mmCIF file of C-alpha atoms in Angstrom:
data_model
loop_
_atom_site.group_PDB
_atom_site.id
_atom_site.type_symbol
_atom_site.label_atom_id
_atom_site.label_comp_id
_atom_site.label_asym_id
_atom_site.label_seq_id
_atom_site.Cartn_x
_atom_site.Cartn_y
_atom_site.Cartn_z
ATOM 1 C CA MET K 1 83.389 69.341 143.292
ATOM 2 C CA GLY K 2 84.283 71.397 140.393
ATOM 3 C CA ALA K 3 82.217 72.453 137.365
ATOM 4 C CA SER K 4 81.621 69.798 134.972
ATOM 5 C CA ASN K 5 82.186 71.974 131.950
ATOM 6 C CA LYS K 6 81.494 69.666 128.357
ATOM 7 C CA THR K 7 83.271 70.224 125.659
ATOM 8 C CA CYS K 8 81.324 70.943 122.501
ATOM 9 C CA PRO K 9 81.224 67.752 120.203
ATOM 10 C CA ARG K 10 81.159 70.177 117.046
ATOM 11 C CA CYS K 11 83.493 72.641 118.027
ATOM 12 C CA GLY K 12 85.607 71.281 120.791
ATOM 13 C CA ARG K 13 84.954 74.634 123.028
ATOM 14 C CA LYS K 14 84.382 74.416 126.288
ATOM 15 C CA MET K 15 80.209 74.843 126.910
ATOM 16 C CA LYS K 16 79.191 77.832 129.749
ATOM 17 C CA GLN K 17 76.552 76.489 131.862
ATOM 18 C CA GLN K 18 73.124 78.052 132.149
ATOM 19 C CA PHE K 19 71.649 76.038 134.956
ATOM 20 C CA ILE K 20 72.390 72.937 136.492
ATOM 21 C CA GLY K 21 71.758 70.392 133.751
ATOM 22 C CA LEU K 22 71.577 72.698 130.892
ATOM 23 C CA GLN K 23 74.832 74.078 129.396
ATOM 24 C CA HIS K 24 75.585 76.189 125.946
ATOM 25 C CA CYS K 25 77.897 76.522 123.274
ATOM 26 C CA LYS K 26 78.792 79.259 121.215
ATOM 27 C CA CYS K 27 78.403 77.604 118.117
ATOM 28 C CA GLY K 28 74.852 76.625 118.374
ATOM 29 C CA MET K 29 74.698 73.755 120.298
ATOM 30 C CA SER K 30 73.247 72.635 123.925
ATOM 31 C CA TRP K 31 73.172 69.829 126.190
ATOM 32 C CA LYS K 32 70.707 69.115 128.440
ATOM 33 C CA LYS K 33 70.529 66.417 131.010
ATOM 34 C CA ASP K 34 67.833 64.207 130.085
ATOM 35 C CA GLN K 35 68.167 64.509 126.518
ATOM 36 C CA GLY K 36 71.923 64.728 125.682
ATOM 37 C CA TYR K 37 73.713 66.936 123.031
ATOM 38 C CA PHE K 38 71.194 69.251 120.716
ATOM 39 C CA GLU K 39 71.155 72.143 117.702
ATOM 40 C CA ARG K 40 69.521 75.452 119.118
ATOM 41 C CA THR K 41 66.817 76.996 117.299
ATOM 42 C CA SER K 42 65.956 80.782 117.025
ATOM 43 C CA ASP K 43 62.947 79.965 118.823
ATOM 44 C CA MET K 44 63.656 78.147 121.705
ATOM 45 C CA VAL K 45 63.529 79.936 125.205
ATOM 46 C CA PHE K 46 65.408 78.133 128.059
ATOM 47 C CA CYS K 47 63.482 78.560 131.351
ATOM 48 C CA LEU K 48 62.567 77.206 134.997
ATOM 49 C CA GLN K 49 59.823 75.506 135.973
ATOM 50 C CA ARG K 50 59.498 74.686 139.469
ATOM 51 C CA ARG K 51 57.929 70.887 140.399
ATOM 52 C CA THR K 52 57.005 69.261 143.495
ATOM 53 C CA VAL K 53 58.598 66.222 144.006
ATOM 54 C CA ASN K 54 58.387 64.133 147.466
ATOM 55 C CA GLY K 55 57.444 67.303 149.109
ATOM 56 C CA LYS K 56 60.322 69.698 147.676
ATOM 57 C CA THR K 57 59.660 72.232 145.357
ATOM 58 C CA ARG K 58 62.729 72.130 142.645
ATOM 59 C CA GLN K 59 63.561 73.650 139.763
ATOM 60 C CA TYR K 60 64.139 72.017 136.147
ATOM 61 C CA PRO K 61 65.205 73.627 132.715
ATOM 62 C CA VAL K 62 62.338 73.181 130.284
ATOM 63 C CA ILE K 63 62.633 74.427 126.761
ATOM 64 C CA ARG K 64 59.560 76.138 125.192
ATOM 65 C CA PHE K 65 58.860 77.833 122.190
ATOM 66 C CA LYS K 66 57.987 81.342 121.189
ATOM 67 C CA GLY K 67 54.610 80.913 119.800
ATOM 68 C CA GLU K 68 53.335 78.480 122.571
ATOM 69 C CA ALA K 69 50.621 79.740 124.890
#
């Protein structure tokens, strides 16, 4: 299986993968598996959150915002 590089709908460049299910483009567009395409803002922080599903611990990409507790 190869890397599923998406092309940016805004500028046409290939997006780079940060986490599995989360890709970014230089122009400010991002793609998240459950959310689709969206525009990044300067207060977004991307991190992995551990969740236990059926006894297995998995990591999922989560968007948090600066200033959130």
